[in-house]
Amino acid sequence: MPSRLLWLVAALSGLGVVVLGAWGAHGLADRLDARALNAWHTGVRYQAWHTLAFMMILIWREVVALKGQRIVLMLWGAGVVLFSGSLYLLALGGPALLGPITPLGGLAMMAGWAMLAVTALRRRPEPS
């Protein structure tokens, strides 16, 4: 995936953090119970942190492209979609069958962090 497209993904995720956070704080605060609102804000928080980390990897890739960085980005991207996305849908009353998807997203995020450690330790250049 070209760097331009990855930056677009990061920018749209960051925009989503602001929009979804504001909607949760202002549009949903009176409509959701405390548990659902907490789930919503947990999704926003994890999306925000992983969007920032995603951008840091993109900057790192521009300095030195290493094998493994793309895998980290893919795992975090999948993690945000599965973890945060399922929390957003569950908070809005989505079907309970979405519940098992949330931990899969969390596992993808964790796998991304583990892959980051491997990538940093190995420091093998990405082929040109």
mmCIF file of N, CA and C in Angstrom:
data_model
loop_
_atom_site.group_PDB
_atom_site.id
_atom_site.type_symbol
_atom_site.label_atom_id
_atom_site.label_comp_id
_atom_site.label_asym_id
_atom_site.label_seq_id
_atom_site.Cartn_x
_atom_site.Cartn_y
_atom_site.Cartn_z
ATOM 1 N N MET A 1 0.850 -1.173 0.000
ATOM 2 C CA MET A 1 0.000 0.000 0.000
ATOM 3 C C MET A 1 0.897 1.237 0.000
ATOM 4 N N PRO A 2 0.697 2.136 -0.958
ATOM 5 C CA PRO A 2 1.533 3.324 -1.034
ATOM 6 C C PRO A 2 1.402 4.212 0.213
ATOM 7 N N SER A 3 2.475 4.933 0.483
ATOM 8 C CA SER A 3 2.527 5.799 1.654
ATOM 9 C C SER A 3 1.401 6.843 1.647
ATOM 10 N N ARG A 4 1.089 7.374 0.468
ATOM 11 C CA ARG A 4 0.009 8.375 0.366
ATOM 12 C C ARG A 4 -1.317 7.824 0.868
ATOM 13 N N LEU A 5 -1.600 6.599 0.481
ATOM 14 C CA LEU A 5 -2.853 5.970 0.888
ATOM 15 C C LEU A 5 -2.866 5.713 2.399
ATOM 16 N N LEU A 6 -1.723 5.307 2.946
ATOM 17 C CA LEU A 6 -1.639 5.079 4.391
ATOM 18 C C LEU A 6 -1.819 6.376 5.173
ATOM 19 N N TRP A 7 -1.266 7.478 4.651
ATOM 20 C CA TRP A 7 -1.482 8.768 5.299
ATOM 21 C C TRP A 7 -2.954 9.179 5.220
ATOM 22 N N LEU A 8 -3.609 8.853 4.119
ATOM 23 C CA LEU A 8 -5.042 9.134 3.989
ATOM 24 C C LEU A 8 -5.831 8.345 5.028
ATOM 25 N N VAL A 9 -5.482 7.073 5.216
ATOM 26 C CA VAL A 9 -6.132 6.243 6.237
ATOM 27 C C VAL A 9 -5.948 6.874 7.620
ATOM 28 N N ALA A 10 -4.723 7.301 7.923
ATOM 29 C CA ALA A 10 -4.442 7.923 9.224
ATOM 30 C C ALA A 10 -5.248 9.213 9.394
ATOM 31 N N ALA A 11 -5.301 10.028 8.351
ATOM 32 C CA ALA A 11 -6.040 11.291 8.428
ATOM 33 C C ALA A 11 -7.533 11.051 8.640
ATOM 34 N N LEU A 12 -8.086 10.088 7.921
ATOM 35 C CA LEU A 12 -9.517 9.791 8.073
ATOM 36 C C LEU A 12 -9.818 9.190 9.441
ATOM 37 N N SER A 13 -8.904 8.385 9.951
ATOM 38 C CA SER A 13 -9.096 7.838 11.292
ATOM 39 C C SER A 13 -9.049 8.957 12.334
ATOM 40 N N GLY A 14 -8.109 9.888 12.167
ATOM 41 C CA GLY A 14 -8.035 11.035 13.084
ATOM 42 C C GLY A 14 -9.290 11.884 13.021
ATOM 43 N N LEU A 15 -9.793 12.121 11.817
ATOM 44 C CA LEU A 15 -11.052 12.845 11.664
ATOM 45 C C LEU A 15 -12.173 12.088 12.371
ATOM 46 N N GLY A 16 -12.185 10.767 12.193
ATOM 47 C CA GLY A 16 -13.192 9.943 12.856
ATOM 48 C C GLY A 16 -13.129 10.051 14.368
ATOM 49 N N VAL A 17 -11.920 10.111 14.917
ATOM 50 C CA VAL A 17 -11.760 10.256 16.372
ATOM 51 C C VAL A 17 -12.469 11.518 16.855
ATOM 52 N N VAL A 18 -12.233 12.628 16.164
ATOM 53 C CA VAL A 18 -12.828 13.900 16.587
ATOM 54 C C VAL A 18 -14.347 13.874 16.412
ATOM 55 N N VAL A 19 -14.805 13.415 15.264
ATOM 56 C CA VAL A 19 -16.247 13.380 14.993
ATOM 57 C C VAL A 19 -16.958 12.437 15.959
ATOM 58 N N LEU A 20 -16.434 11.222 16.109
ATOM 59 C CA LEU A 20 -17.078 10.234 16.975
ATOM 60 C C LEU A 20 -16.985 10.624 18.447
ATOM 61 N N GLY A 21 -15.866 11.221 18.837
ATOM 62 C CA GLY A 21 -15.737 11.702 20.213
ATOM 63 C C GLY A 21 -16.730 12.810 20.520
ATOM 64 N N ALA A 22 -16.864 13.755 19.599
ATOM 65 C CA ALA A 22 -17.815 14.852 19.791
ATOM 66 C C ALA A 22 -19.253 14.343 19.786
ATOM 67 N N TRP A 23 -19.551 13.417 18.890
ATOM 68 C CA TRP A 23 -20.901 12.866 18.836
ATOM 69 C C TRP A 23 -21.221 12.129 20.128
ATOM 70 N N GLY A 24 -20.253 11.384 20.637
ATOM 71 C CA GLY A 24 -20.463 10.678 21.905
ATOM 72 C C GLY A 24 -20.675 11.634 23.062
ATOM 73 N N ALA A 25 -19.922 12.721 23.084
ATOM 74 C CA ALA A 25 -20.016 13.677 24.194
ATOM 75 C C ALA A 25 -21.259 14.555 24.111
ATOM 76 N N HIS A 26 -21.689 14.881 22.893
ATOM 77 C CA HIS A 26 -22.789 15.836 22.755
ATOM 78 C C HIS A 26 -24.069 15.235 22.188
ATOM 79 N N GLY A 27 -23.939 14.349 21.220
ATOM 80 C CA GLY A 27 -25.135 13.806 20.577
ATOM 81 C C GLY A 27 -25.697 12.558 21.231
ATOM 82 N N LEU A 28 -24.823 11.803 21.891
ATOM 83 C CA LEU A 28 -25.276 10.535 22.461
ATOM 84 C C LEU A 28 -25.385 10.558 23.981
ATOM 85 N N ALA A 29 -24.839 11.577 24.608
ATOM 86 C CA ALA A 29 -24.765 11.624 26.075
ATOM 87 C C ALA A 29 -26.132 11.448 26.742
ATOM 88 N N ASP A 30 -27.178 11.992 26.150
ATOM 89 C CA ASP A 30 -28.520 11.889 26.730
ATOM 90 C C ASP A 30 -29.316 10.704 26.174
ATOM 91 N N ARG A 31 -28.751 10.010 25.200
ATOM 92 C CA ARG A 31 -29.482 8.925 24.546
ATOM 93 C C ARG A 31 -29.011 7.537 24.950
ATOM 94 N N LEU A 32 -27.768 7.433 25.438
ATOM 95 C CA LEU A 32 -27.224 6.124 25.804
ATOM 96 C C LEU A 32 -27.107 6.009 27.315
ATOM 97 N N ASP A 33 -27.226 4.785 27.818
ATOM 98 C CA ASP A 33 -26.995 4.583 29.243
ATOM 99 C C ASP A 33 -25.493 4.668 29.517
ATOM 100 N N ALA A 34 -25.126 4.705 30.782
ATOM 101 C CA ALA A 34 -23.725 4.900 31.171
ATOM 102 C C ALA A 34 -22.813 3.816 30.605
ATOM 103 N N ARG A 35 -23.288 2.581 30.602
ATOM 104 C CA ARG A 35 -22.459 1.472 30.099
ATOM 105 C C ARG A 35 -22.191 1.614 28.601
ATOM 106 N N ALA A 36 -23.223 1.926 27.835
ATOM 107 C CA ALA A 36 -23.072 2.089 26.392
ATOM 108 C C ALA A 36 -22.188 3.292 26.076
ATOM 109 N N LEU A 37 -22.370 4.378 26.814
ATOM 110 C CA LEU A 37 -21.562 5.569 26.594
ATOM 111 C C LEU A 37 -20.096 5.306 26.935
ATOM 112 N N ASN A 38 -19.858 4.527 27.980
ATOM 113 C CA ASN A 38 -18.489 4.157 28.339
ATOM 114 C C ASN A 38 -17.855 3.305 27.240
ATOM 115 N N ALA A 39 -18.618 2.373 26.678
ATOM 116 C CA ALA A 39 -18.110 1.548 25.572
ATOM 117 C C ALA A 39 -17.764 2.430 24.377
ATOM 118 N N TRP A 40 -18.632 3.394 24.082
ATOM 119 C CA TRP A 40 -18.393 4.321 22.971
ATOM 120 C C TRP A 40 -17.063 5.062 23.170
ATOM 121 N N HIS A 41 -16.897 5.629 24.360
ATOM 122 C CA HIS A 41 -15.679 6.403 24.634
ATOM 123 C C HIS A 41 -14.428 5.520 24.672
ATOM 124 N N THR A 42 -14.574 4.261 25.074
ATOM 125 C CA THR A 42 -13.438 3.330 25.021
ATOM 126 C C THR A 42 -13.028 3.119 23.568
ATOM 127 N N GLY A 43 -13.990 2.949 22.685
ATOM 128 C CA GLY A 43 -13.688 2.808 21.259
ATOM 129 C C GLY A 43 -12.968 4.027 20.711
ATOM 130 N N VAL A 44 -13.433 5.212 21.070
ATOM 131 C CA VAL A 44 -12.796 6.455 20.613
ATOM 132 C C VAL A 44 -11.371 6.543 21.143
ATOM 133 N N ARG A 45 -11.195 6.231 22.413
ATOM 134 C CA ARG A 45 -9.864 6.326 23.037
ATOM 135 C C ARG A 45 -8.864 5.383 22.360
ATOM 136 N N TYR A 46 -9.242 4.135 22.144
ATOM 137 C CA TYR A 46 -8.337 3.183 21.497
ATOM 138 C C TYR A 46 -8.074 3.576 20.050
ATOM 139 N N GLN A 47 -9.080 4.076 19.362
ATOM 140 C CA GLN A 47 -8.871 4.546 17.990
ATOM 141 C C GLN A 47 -7.897 5.719 17.979
ATOM 142 N N ALA A 48 -8.032 6.639 18.924
ATOM 143 C CA ALA A 48 -7.147 7.805 18.966
ATOM 144 C C ALA A 48 -5.694 7.397 19.187
ATOM 145 N N TRP A 49 -5.454 6.558 20.176
ATOM 146 C CA TRP A 49 -4.084 6.141 20.459
ATOM 147 C C TRP A 49 -3.464 5.386 19.294
ATOM 148 N N HIS A 50 -4.248 4.531 18.669
ATOM 149 C CA HIS A 50 -3.698 3.753 17.560
ATOM 150 C C HIS A 50 -3.539 4.596 16.294
ATOM 151 N N THR A 51 -4.337 5.625 16.138
ATOM 152 C CA THR A 51 -4.138 6.551 15.018
ATOM 153 C C THR A 51 -2.821 7.302 15.193
ATOM 154 N N LEU A 52 -2.555 7.769 16.404
ATOM 155 C CA LEU A 52 -1.272 8.448 16.660
ATOM 156 C C LEU A 52 -0.089 7.509 16.442
ATOM 157 N N ALA A 53 -0.202 6.297 16.955
ATOM 158 C CA ALA A 53 0.881 5.319 16.784
ATOM 159 C C ALA A 53 1.064 4.989 15.301
ATOM 160 N N PHE A 54 -0.028 4.862 14.565
ATOM 161 C CA PHE A 54 -0.004 4.591 13.132
ATOM 162 C C PHE A 54 0.801 5.673 12.413
ATOM 163 N N MET A 55 0.546 6.936 12.763
ATOM 164 C CA MET A 55 1.268 8.039 12.140
ATOM 165 C C MET A 55 2.755 8.011 12.499
ATOM 166 N N MET A 56 3.083 7.614 13.706
ATOM 167 C CA MET A 56 4.487 7.517 14.099
ATOM 168 C C MET A 56 5.219 6.461 13.259
ATOM 169 N N ILE A 57 4.551 5.346 12.979
ATOM 170 C CA ILE A 57 5.156 4.316 12.143
ATOM 171 C C ILE A 57 5.341 4.847 10.716
ATOM 172 N N LEU A 58 4.375 5.610 10.222
ATOM 173 C CA LEU A 58 4.517 6.185 8.883
ATOM 174 C C LEU A 58 5.716 7.125 8.815
ATOM 175 N N ILE A 59 5.918 7.926 9.844
ATOM 176 C CA ILE A 59 7.083 8.814 9.892
ATOM 177 C C ILE A 59 8.363 7.986 9.947
ATOM 178 N N TRP A 60 8.373 6.964 10.786
ATOM 179 C CA TRP A 60 9.536 6.081 10.905
ATOM 180 C C TRP A 60 9.864 5.445 9.551
ATOM 181 N N ARG A 61 8.817 5.005 8.832
ATOM 182 C CA ARG A 61 9.013 4.381 7.515
ATOM 183 C C ARG A 61 9.653 5.340 6.524
ATOM 184 N N GLU A 62 9.365 6.632 6.645
ATOM 185 C CA GLU A 62 9.956 7.607 5.733
ATOM 186 C C GLU A 62 11.440 7.799 6.024
ATOM 187 N N VAL A 63 11.845 7.585 7.260
ATOM 188 C CA VAL A 63 13.255 7.686 7.637
ATOM 189 C C VAL A 63 13.980 6.396 7.287
ATOM 190 N N VAL A 64 13.430 5.266 7.704
ATOM 191 C CA VAL A 64 14.016 3.959 7.408
ATOM 192 C C VAL A 64 12.883 2.938 7.285
ATOM 193 N N ALA A 65 12.737 2.397 6.086
ATOM 194 C CA ALA A 65 11.689 1.404 5.834
ATOM 195 C C ALA A 65 12.201 0.024 6.238
ATOM 196 N N LEU A 66 11.493 -0.597 7.169
ATOM 197 C CA LEU A 66 11.888 -1.908 7.675
ATOM 198 C C LEU A 66 10.806 -2.941 7.399
ATOM 199 N N LYS A 67 11.249 -4.185 7.211
ATOM 200 C CA LYS A 67 10.289 -5.284 7.118
ATOM 201 C C LYS A 67 9.524 -5.337 8.431
ATOM 202 N N GLY A 68 8.249 -5.481 8.345
ATOM 203 C CA GLY A 68 7.427 -5.592 9.544
ATOM 204 C C GLY A 68 6.587 -4.362 9.810
ATOM 205 N N GLN A 69 7.027 -3.198 9.358
ATOM 206 C CA GLN A 69 6.261 -1.977 9.631
ATOM 207 C C GLN A 69 4.875 -2.031 8.996
ATOM 208 N N ARG A 70 4.802 -2.534 7.778
ATOM 209 C CA ARG A 70 3.490 -2.630 7.111
ATOM 210 C C ARG A 70 2.569 -3.599 7.854
ATOM 211 N N ILE A 71 3.134 -4.675 8.356
ATOM 212 C CA ILE A 71 2.327 -5.641 9.112
ATOM 213 C C ILE A 71 1.772 -4.978 10.368
ATOM 214 N N VAL A 72 2.600 -4.189 11.048
ATOM 215 C CA VAL A 72 2.145 -3.451 12.222
ATOM 216 C C VAL A 72 0.959 -2.571 11.844
ATOM 217 N N LEU A 73 1.092 -1.824 10.753
ATOM 218 C CA LEU A 73 0.018 -0.929 10.320
ATOM 219 C C LEU A 73 -1.259 -1.693 9.982
ATOM 220 N N MET A 74 -1.119 -2.820 9.321
ATOM 221 C CA MET A 74 -2.292 -3.619 8.960
ATOM 222 C C MET A 74 -2.981 -4.190 10.205
ATOM 223 N N LEU A 75 -2.190 -4.674 11.142
ATOM 224 C CA LEU A 75 -2.772 -5.216 12.375
ATOM 225 C C LEU A 75 -3.493 -4.127 13.166
ATOM 226 N N TRP A 76 -2.870 -2.975 13.290
ATOM 227 C CA TRP A 76 -3.527 -1.883 14.015
ATOM 228 C C TRP A 76 -4.784 -1.400 13.288
ATOM 229 N N GLY A 77 -4.709 -1.326 11.961
ATOM 230 C CA GLY A 77 -5.892 -0.921 11.196
ATOM 231 C C GLY A 77 -7.046 -1.891 11.394
ATOM 232 N N ALA A 78 -6.735 -3.183 11.299
ATOM 233 C CA ALA A 78 -7.769 -4.197 11.521
ATOM 234 C C ALA A 78 -8.275 -4.130 12.957
ATOM 235 N N GLY A 79 -7.366 -3.905 13.891
ATOM 236 C CA GLY A 79 -7.748 -3.818 15.297
ATOM 237 C C GLY A 79 -8.707 -2.676 15.567
ATOM 238 N N VAL A 80 -8.429 -1.521 14.973
ATOM 239 C CA VAL A 80 -9.318 -0.365 15.163
ATOM 240 C C VAL A 80 -10.693 -0.655 14.586
ATOM 241 N N VAL A 81 -10.725 -1.211 13.381
ATOM 242 C CA VAL A 81 -12.022 -1.512 12.751
ATOM 243 C C VAL A 81 -12.807 -2.515 13.590
ATOM 244 N N LEU A 82 -12.146 -3.596 14.007
ATOM 245 C CA LEU A 82 -12.844 -4.640 14.754
ATOM 246 C C LEU A 82 -13.162 -4.228 16.188
ATOM 247 N N PHE A 83 -12.181 -3.679 16.897
ATOM 248 C CA PHE A 83 -12.372 -3.325 18.311
ATOM 249 C C PHE A 83 -13.266 -2.097 18.444
ATOM 250 N N SER A 84 -12.795 -0.969 17.937
ATOM 251 C CA SER A 84 -13.572 0.269 18.085
ATOM 252 C C SER A 84 -14.887 0.186 17.321
ATOM 253 N N GLY A 85 -14.825 -0.344 16.097
ATOM 254 C CA GLY A 85 -16.050 -0.443 15.299
ATOM 255 C C GLY A 85 -17.129 -1.269 15.968
ATOM 256 N N SER A 86 -16.746 -2.398 16.550
ATOM 257 C CA SER A 86 -17.749 -3.226 17.221
ATOM 258 C C SER A 86 -18.283 -2.532 18.474
ATOM 259 N N LEU A 87 -17.416 -1.810 19.185
ATOM 260 C CA LEU A 87 -17.897 -1.068 20.362
ATOM 261 C C LEU A 87 -18.886 0.019 19.961
ATOM 262 N N TYR A 88 -18.603 0.725 18.868
ATOM 263 C CA TYR A 88 -19.542 1.766 18.403
ATOM 264 C C TYR A 88 -20.898 1.141 18.073
ATOM 265 N N LEU A 89 -20.866 0.045 17.342
ATOM 266 C CA LEU A 89 -22.123 -0.597 16.945
ATOM 267 C C LEU A 89 -22.872 -1.172 18.146
ATOM 268 N N LEU A 90 -22.142 -1.804 19.066
ATOM 269 C CA LEU A 90 -22.789 -2.343 20.268
ATOM 270 C C LEU A 90 -23.399 -1.232 21.118
ATOM 271 N N ALA A 91 -22.690 -0.110 21.240
ATOM 272 C CA ALA A 91 -23.213 1.012 22.030
ATOM 273 C C ALA A 91 -24.505 1.553 21.430
ATOM 274 N N LEU A 92 -24.610 1.493 20.114
ATOM 275 C CA LEU A 92 -25.812 1.992 19.437
ATOM 276 C C LEU A 92 -26.920 0.953 19.366
ATOM 277 N N GLY A 93 -26.724 -0.193 20.029
ATOM 278 C CA GLY A 93 -27.763 -1.215 20.065
ATOM 279 C C GLY A 93 -27.612 -2.293 19.023
ATOM 280 N N GLY A 94 -26.417 -2.433 18.467
ATOM 281 C CA GLY A 94 -26.164 -3.477 17.465
ATOM 282 C C GLY A 94 -26.368 -4.857 18.059
ATOM 283 N N PRO A 95 -26.430 -5.873 17.212
ATOM 284 C CA PRO A 95 -26.692 -7.229 17.688
ATOM 285 C C PRO A 95 -25.579 -7.751 18.607
ATOM 286 N N ALA A 96 -25.967 -8.541 19.582
ATOM 287 C CA ALA A 96 -25.019 -9.086 20.564
ATOM 288 C C ALA A 96 -23.948 -9.958 19.918
ATOM 289 N N LEU A 97 -24.215 -10.493 18.720
ATOM 290 C CA LEU A 97 -23.220 -11.326 18.053
ATOM 291 C C LEU A 97 -21.953 -10.538 17.710
ATOM 292 N N LEU A 98 -22.017 -9.212 17.794
ATOM 293 C CA LEU A 98 -20.825 -8.388 17.592
ATOM 294 C C LEU A 98 -19.863 -8.474 18.779
ATOM 295 N N GLY A 99 -20.385 -8.883 19.937
ATOM 296 C CA GLY A 99 -19.575 -8.958 21.150
ATOM 297 C C GLY A 99 -18.268 -9.723 20.999
ATOM 298 N N PRO A 100 -18.274 -10.904 20.382
ATOM 299 C CA PRO A 100 -17.020 -11.647 20.218
ATOM 300 C C PRO A 100 -16.027 -10.997 19.258
ATOM 301 N N ILE A 101 -16.470 -10.063 18.449
ATOM 302 C CA ILE A 101 -15.571 -9.387 17.515
ATOM 303 C C ILE A 101 -14.644 -8.420 18.253
ATOM 304 N N THR A 102 -15.139 -7.815 19.326
ATOM 305 C CA THR A 102 -14.351 -6.831 20.064
ATOM 306 C C THR A 102 -13.014 -7.406 20.537
ATOM 307 N N PRO A 103 -12.988 -8.570 21.201
ATOM 308 C CA PRO A 103 -11.685 -9.096 21.629
ATOM 309 C C PRO A 103 -10.768 -9.478 20.467
ATOM 310 N N LEU A 104 -11.352 -9.847 19.320
ATOM 311 C CA LEU A 104 -10.512 -10.130 18.153
ATOM 312 C C LEU A 104 -9.774 -8.866 17.712
ATOM 313 N N GLY A 105 -10.472 -7.737 17.777
ATOM 314 C CA GLY A 105 -9.827 -6.464 17.471
ATOM 315 C C GLY A 105 -8.736 -6.142 18.471
ATOM 316 N N GLY A 106 -9.007 -6.417 19.750
ATOM 317 C CA GLY A 106 -7.989 -6.209 20.776
ATOM 318 C C GLY A 106 -6.768 -7.084 20.541
ATOM 319 N N LEU A 107 -6.997 -8.323 20.121
ATOM 320 C CA LEU A 107 -5.878 -9.220 19.813
ATOM 321 C C LEU A 107 -5.069 -8.705 18.623
ATOM 322 N N ALA A 108 -5.749 -8.164 17.618
ATOM 323 C CA ALA A 108 -5.032 -7.600 16.466
ATOM 324 C C ALA A 108 -4.171 -6.419 16.895
ATOM 325 N N MET A 109 -4.709 -5.578 17.788
ATOM 326 C CA MET A 109 -3.924 -4.450 18.294
ATOM 327 C C MET A 109 -2.696 -4.948 19.057
ATOM 328 N N MET A 110 -2.899 -5.938 19.927
ATOM 329 C CA MET A 110 -1.771 -6.494 20.689
ATOM 330 C C MET A 110 -0.739 -7.122 19.764
ATOM 331 N N ALA A 111 -1.213 -7.840 18.750
ATOM 332 C CA ALA A 111 -0.295 -8.458 17.792
ATOM 333 C C ALA A 111 0.509 -7.388 17.058
ATOM 334 N N GLY A 112 -0.124 -6.261 16.774
ATOM 335 C CA GLY A 112 0.581 -5.151 16.143
ATOM 336 C C GLY A 112 1.702 -4.622 17.028
ATOM 337 N N TRP A 113 1.437 -4.492 18.321
ATOM 338 C CA TRP A 113 2.481 -4.026 19.250
ATOM 339 C C TRP A 113 3.602 -5.046 19.361
ATOM 340 N N ALA A 114 3.253 -6.327 19.380
ATOM 341 C CA ALA A 114 4.280 -7.369 19.426
ATOM 342 C C ALA A 114 5.123 -7.342 18.147
ATOM 343 N N MET A 115 4.465 -7.150 17.001
ATOM 344 C CA MET A 115 5.191 -7.072 15.731
ATOM 345 C C MET A 115 6.083 -5.842 15.695
ATOM 346 N N LEU A 116 5.650 -4.769 16.311
ATOM 347 C CA LEU A 116 6.494 -3.573 16.405
ATOM 348 C C LEU A 116 7.779 -3.887 17.165
ATOM 349 N N ALA A 117 7.667 -4.633 18.252
ATOM 350 C CA ALA A 117 8.856 -5.016 19.020
ATOM 351 C C ALA A 117 9.794 -5.871 18.177
ATOM 352 N N VAL A 118 9.233 -6.820 17.452
ATOM 353 C CA VAL A 118 10.048 -7.686 16.584
ATOM 354 C C VAL A 118 10.725 -6.851 15.498
ATOM 355 N N THR A 119 9.971 -5.958 14.883
ATOM 356 C CA THR A 119 10.504 -5.106 13.817
ATOM 357 C C THR A 119 11.649 -4.236 14.336
ATOM 358 N N ALA A 120 11.465 -3.658 15.505
ATOM 359 C CA ALA A 120 12.492 -2.790 16.078
ATOM 360 C C ALA A 120 13.752 -3.571 16.433
ATOM 361 N N LEU A 121 13.593 -4.782 16.928
ATOM 362 C CA LEU A 121 14.747 -5.592 17.308
ATOM 363 C C LEU A 121 15.506 -6.127 16.098
ATOM 364 N N ARG A 122 14.781 -6.546 15.068
ATOM 365 C CA ARG A 122 15.421 -7.157 13.906
ATOM 366 C C ARG A 122 16.030 -6.107 12.981
ATOM 367 N N ARG A 123 15.329 -4.992 12.790
ATOM 368 C CA ARG A 123 15.772 -3.886 11.940
ATOM 369 C C ARG A 123 16.260 -4.343 10.563
ATOM 370 N N ARG A 124 15.476 -5.167 9.919
ATOM 371 C CA ARG A 124 15.806 -5.624 8.565
ATOM 372 C C ARG A 124 15.193 -4.668 7.554
ATOM 373 N N PRO A 125 16.017 -4.118 6.663
ATOM 374 C CA PRO A 125 15.497 -3.173 5.674
ATOM 375 C C PRO A 125 14.456 -3.812 4.754
ATOM 376 N N GLU A 126 13.472 -3.008 4.377
ATOM 377 C CA GLU A 126 12.467 -3.453 3.418
ATOM 378 C C GLU A 126 13.088 -3.409 2.033
ATOM 379 N N PRO A 127 12.851 -4.430 1.202
ATOM 380 C CA PRO A 127 13.424 -4.397 -0.150
ATOM 381 C C PRO A 127 12.876 -3.216 -0.949
ATOM 382 N N SER A 128 13.705 -2.642 -1.767
ATOM 383 C CA SER A 128 13.309 -1.459 -2.549
ATOM 384 C C SER A 128 12.452 -1.799 -3.712
#
